[in-house]
Amino acid sequence: MHFKRSPALTKGSVRRYVLLFMLPLFVREISSSVTHYSIPEEMKEGSVVANLAADLGLDVSTLTKRKMRLDIIANKKYLDVNKETGELYIVEKIDREHICTTKWSSSCYLKLEITLESPLRIFNIELEVLDMNDNAPQFRRDAIHLDISEATPKGERFSLSNAVDPDVGTNSVKTYHLSESEYFNIEVQTGRDGSKFADLILKKTLDREKQAVHNLILTAVDGGTPARSGTVNIVVHVLDTNDNAPTFDRAAYNVKIMENSPIGSLVVHLNATDLDKGSNSDITYSYSLYTSEKTQETFNLNPTTGEITVKGMLNYEDFRIYDMEVIVTDKGVNSLSGQCTIKILVEDMNDNHPEISIKSFQSPVSESIELDTVIAVVSVGDKDSGDNGVVDLHIPENMPFKLRESSDNYYELVVSEPLDREKVPEYEITFTVTDRGSPPLSDNETMTLELLDVNDNVPQFPQSFYTIRVLENNAPGALLSSLSAFDPDLHENQYLVYFIIEKEIANTSMSMLFSINPENGNLYALKTFDYEIEREFLFHIEARDSGSPPLSSNVSVHIIIVDQNDNAPVIVSPWRAHGSVVEEKIPRSTDKGSLVAKVIALDTDSVHNSRITYQFLQVTDASLFSLDQYNGEIRTMRMFSYKDSRHHRLVVVAKDNGEPALSATVTIKLLTVETDVKAHSDMTEMPLEYDIFSDINLYLVIGLGSVSFLLLITILVTIVLKCQTPKASKAAPPSRNSVISERNSTIADSTLVSNDAYWYSLFLAETRKGKLVVRQPVPKGSRYIVSSIPRGTGLSETSDSAASTLQLLDVNDNVPQFPQSFYTIRVLENNAPGALLSSLSAFDPDLHENQYLVYFIIEKEIANTSMSMLFSINPENGNLYALKTFDYEIEREFLFHIEARDSGSPPLSSNVSVHIIIVDQNDNAPVIVSPWRAHGSVVEEKIPRSTDKGSLVAKVIALDTDSVHNSRITYQFLQVTDASLFSLDQYNGEIRTMRMFSYKDSRHHRLVVVAKDNGEPALSATVTIKLLTVETDVKAHSDMTEMPLEYDIFSDINLYLVIGLGSVSFLLLITILVTIVLKCQTPKASKAAPPSRNSVISERNSTIADSTLVSNDAYWYSLFLAETRKGKLVVRQPVPKGSRYIVSSIPRGTGLSETSDSAASTLQVGIQ
């Protein structure tokens, strides 16, 4: 029978109820009954199964005494009995699948025996362990791999391994599920033992080329509640079969290939594919039977790669189109194949060069050739056809020529622009003919066109205006400058002659003051100049070429006489006799700053040399007197005291600004006298006349006497000159070494010896050729006497010549040439880094690689800084760049070298010096250093109201760190309280009083001075000076003594002296003018022998042909000067004793019909 009992509490005071089934058994006398219990597996430890004492009818209190024990047959001790309560409880969890390993029976029992003593009794107990769904189905492998051929028909079954579930009954595997698939499904089967398994069924034919692998999931589900499941991956590999034929990417190929393609050149790369795998996809290429043998001999087919390459020579003219058929086959068991057709078109290659032929070429030609004149005729042609046979002819650009097509393939080269030989003396004209093939072929022919010169360029002076500075006291005959001009023409068109264009200044011709060498333009001085008499001259020099007609140009020459410090200062105030001492009296009550005396010196030199500065050479008491070094004013530095001496000796030196400086001195003796205001007032009346006479009147008297003396001397000299009668020559003049030549006469002379400008305008001596060339038509009937010095025995005869062309091959025999040997480049400071400074391109007259130049900087370090860190040069064109910004105040110049090297073998090179000068910009404002003041503050000064006119109030000094030009400071009043009271020297910044202070003047004055530099734009700084005038004691007396001097200077005596000086000066001027007029009158021509010109032939073998500096012998010029108008020979300097000179004279008449005899005279210098 079955019993239901509530389970007892466990040791943890928890009891569970279990169903107890009891079956009554027939108990024998010696056996116990069998009791059945059923429990689920996996019960927790301590769970109560049943109360054995109650079920077996035992007394609980006797269980311990009767030694009750529990035995489990053939198993672990999973259960035990609580002897105190008689309850059967779980000792260890029971796993049914572990106890009952077989699944043939769904029942699982544990057999237990309960043994009691006193009396001995044995009870048999069967404990049925009921199954629970505690195990999920499991597959034996993680994945099931199946290989199925793509040729397997649909409906084919494939066995799958089944899942295993340890549970029994309904808890074991119940069914299977397959993931969704287009190609597969499953069918669940039941085995004889009731187990479940699944078969995989193919629903659709497989295609490996579409999908090579199929991934499926098989799920096994048991019948428990809740149901448990297990999964396995099924991987189906589709096995390939040769079911795809290889195919080409294109069914037909059209390929173009150039003729003459080299052997092995790739024509086309065939591309065939087979979707199969393994050997089924391995393919080979081959020609079909339809491909001709000619094609197979010309082209090679690679059976593995499918590349078709050139095997034989391709000639467009022989065979233009090749057709072939290629078969591709796989290597499957049942091989499949595909095919394609190929058409190869052979294209024509431009393999014939165009040809050029010069039919006519005219060289040389005149540079004045007319436009559109034909220079050359050229024909061109090409043997190719189509575009390859079409040719184009061209010449280099930027040439004054153009091509004009005259007929088929014939061209004319004509002049398109005016030619200029001076710019381009010859042209290398390259005719280039190019066809229109691909690639184009070309040919060229180079011809040299030479230009003949015509006289189309006037002589050019390097400058349009020459300013020449000449130091006074120069030596006569000194070279002043070389005024050479340049004529870019050739031969006689460039031979130049120079002469002075006549101009008279104060009745003096320029040719009497200056002389120019007609061949080289050297300009000489003919006299000694004095800056104090004549300071400048302005005239013109003409340069004329020898062309036909001749061309000329002139240039202005400005001669500036530069002063030398050759005049010492002359002290004019205070006046004193030569060597005497000036005595002055001053009152001892003289105030501080009072004027004691004023020293004035004059210097007749130029402004720079005549700047006078004054210094004390000797002074009795240096603390008592001060001397202004610029205006010579001697003032008291303090008031006299009783200790000061009554006598003072002051020696003042006046020194000019020359180099070396010249000076003059004056000694002033001062006597201090005691006076009161009244006495002093009387004293000041007396010396008034004396002072005026000594200072002003005396100068007027001296001037009047000097002018009167000059008038008297001038009158006497005029009378003496008019009374002199020139002596007539007694003998006929001996003849000079000369020839009389008509037009186009040829002489063997080497030097033109006449200084007659008119003669030069008619003739030109070509000294190298020994010819006299007529420049312009000579007046009919004229005859000219030309002195000549024979150079050779005669002239060689000209010979005929034949022209031929010689072409030379270039070698690298010319070094690169820079246009200049030294470059001076000025760079403004604050330049941008990378700025272009200059282009230093050189020229190499060689050709091709011999003229390709590379430029680089020759390394040089300055202050540990390499030049390449400061400058960079473009190696191809010589452009020079700055790599940094320069500052004039830090670095002012750099000197380095640039090398130009050609690409010849061996290479040649040359270098040039480059001088970089940093040019200052006005980037620094002046800084006022005196009077010193704090930033923005005002300078305050005090001066006495008794300050005299011209007294120094203050001096402003400013400094500028820029260059000399930009740092020149000028000073101006920006604001002044009374403009009539103060003056400001704009150069030295001295502020002085323009008059004395009056009672109306304000005590406070505000002066704002601006110091401005000379830059562009100018920068400036300002300073504000506040002046306060203070009262002094002895002012009234000072005012009284100063005032009458200013008003009485021009008194009656002075006025009469001025009138007298003017009258005498006027008489002197009239006398000089009358003398000049008398001297300029032309005497009547005498019927007797005409006056002769003087020429000298010295025994130093020097031949002279004119009387006005006509000898090329510098020694002769240094001794004598022929005054042609006066008929005199003037000795310039002492003649060496014992010397003997022959003087020949030639009549000066207006024209010579025949050669006249010349009279010779001998000049003998005796020994004394």
PDB file of C-alpha atoms in Angstrom, residues 16 197 212-213 215 231 237 305 319 370 378 383 421 526 531 634 702-703 705 719 727 764 789 809 835 1009 1096 1128 1142:
ATOM      1  CA  ARG A  16      10.404  18.079   2.877  1.00  0.00           C
ATOM      2  CA  PHE A 197      18.231  10.031 -35.640  1.00  0.00           C
ATOM      3  CA  ALA A 212      31.318  25.961 -52.789  1.00  0.00           C
ATOM      4  CA  VAL A 213      30.469  25.499 -49.068  1.00  0.00           C
ATOM      5  CA  ASN A 215      26.972  25.772 -43.501  1.00  0.00           C
ATOM      6  CA  THR A 231      23.265  21.744 -31.751  1.00  0.00           C
ATOM      7  CA  HIS A 237      31.815  20.885 -49.125  1.00  0.00           C
ATOM      8  CA  THR A 305      50.131  32.832 -70.421  1.00  0.00           C
ATOM      9  CA  PHE A 319      51.811  42.681 -95.010  1.00  0.00           C
ATOM     10  CA  GLU A 370      65.422  96.808 -97.373  1.00  0.00           C
ATOM     11  CA  VAL A 378      65.116  76.575 -99.643  1.00  0.00           C
ATOM     12  CA  LYS A 383      59.572  60.176 -98.920  1.00  0.00           C
ATOM     13  CA  ARG A 421      75.053  95.169 -87.217  1.00  0.00           C
ATOM     14  CA  LEU A 526      97.386 124.953 -70.755  1.00  0.00           C
ATOM     15  CA  TYR A 531      90.433 129.472 -57.473  1.00  0.00           C
ATOM     16  CA  ILE A 634      85.625 137.558 -25.787  1.00  0.00           C
ATOM     17  CA  ILE A 702      92.416 151.251 -47.273  1.00  0.00           C
ATOM     18  CA  GLY A 703      90.011 150.151 -50.000  1.00  0.00           C
ATOM     19  CA  GLY A 705      93.800 153.710 -51.641  1.00  0.00           C
ATOM     20  CA  ILE A 719     100.815 153.391 -72.210  1.00  0.00           C
ATOM     21  CA  LYS A 727     110.953 144.348 -84.733  1.00  0.00           C
ATOM     22  CA  LEU A 764      92.333 112.678 -91.031  1.00  0.00           C
ATOM     23  CA  ILE A 789     107.752 112.723 -90.525  1.00  0.00           C
ATOM     24  CA  LEU A 809      84.640  72.788 -85.265  1.00  0.00           C
ATOM     25  CA  ALA A 835      64.926  89.017 -52.882  1.00  0.00           C
ATOM     26  CA  VAL A1009      62.929 122.832 -31.255  1.00  0.00           C
ATOM     27  CA  VAL A1096     110.324 125.583 -83.512  1.00  0.00           C
ATOM     28  CA  LYS A1128     106.547 136.044 -79.846  1.00  0.00           C
ATOM     29  CA  ILE A1142     116.221 126.407 -84.188  1.00  0.00           C
TER      30      ILE A1142
END
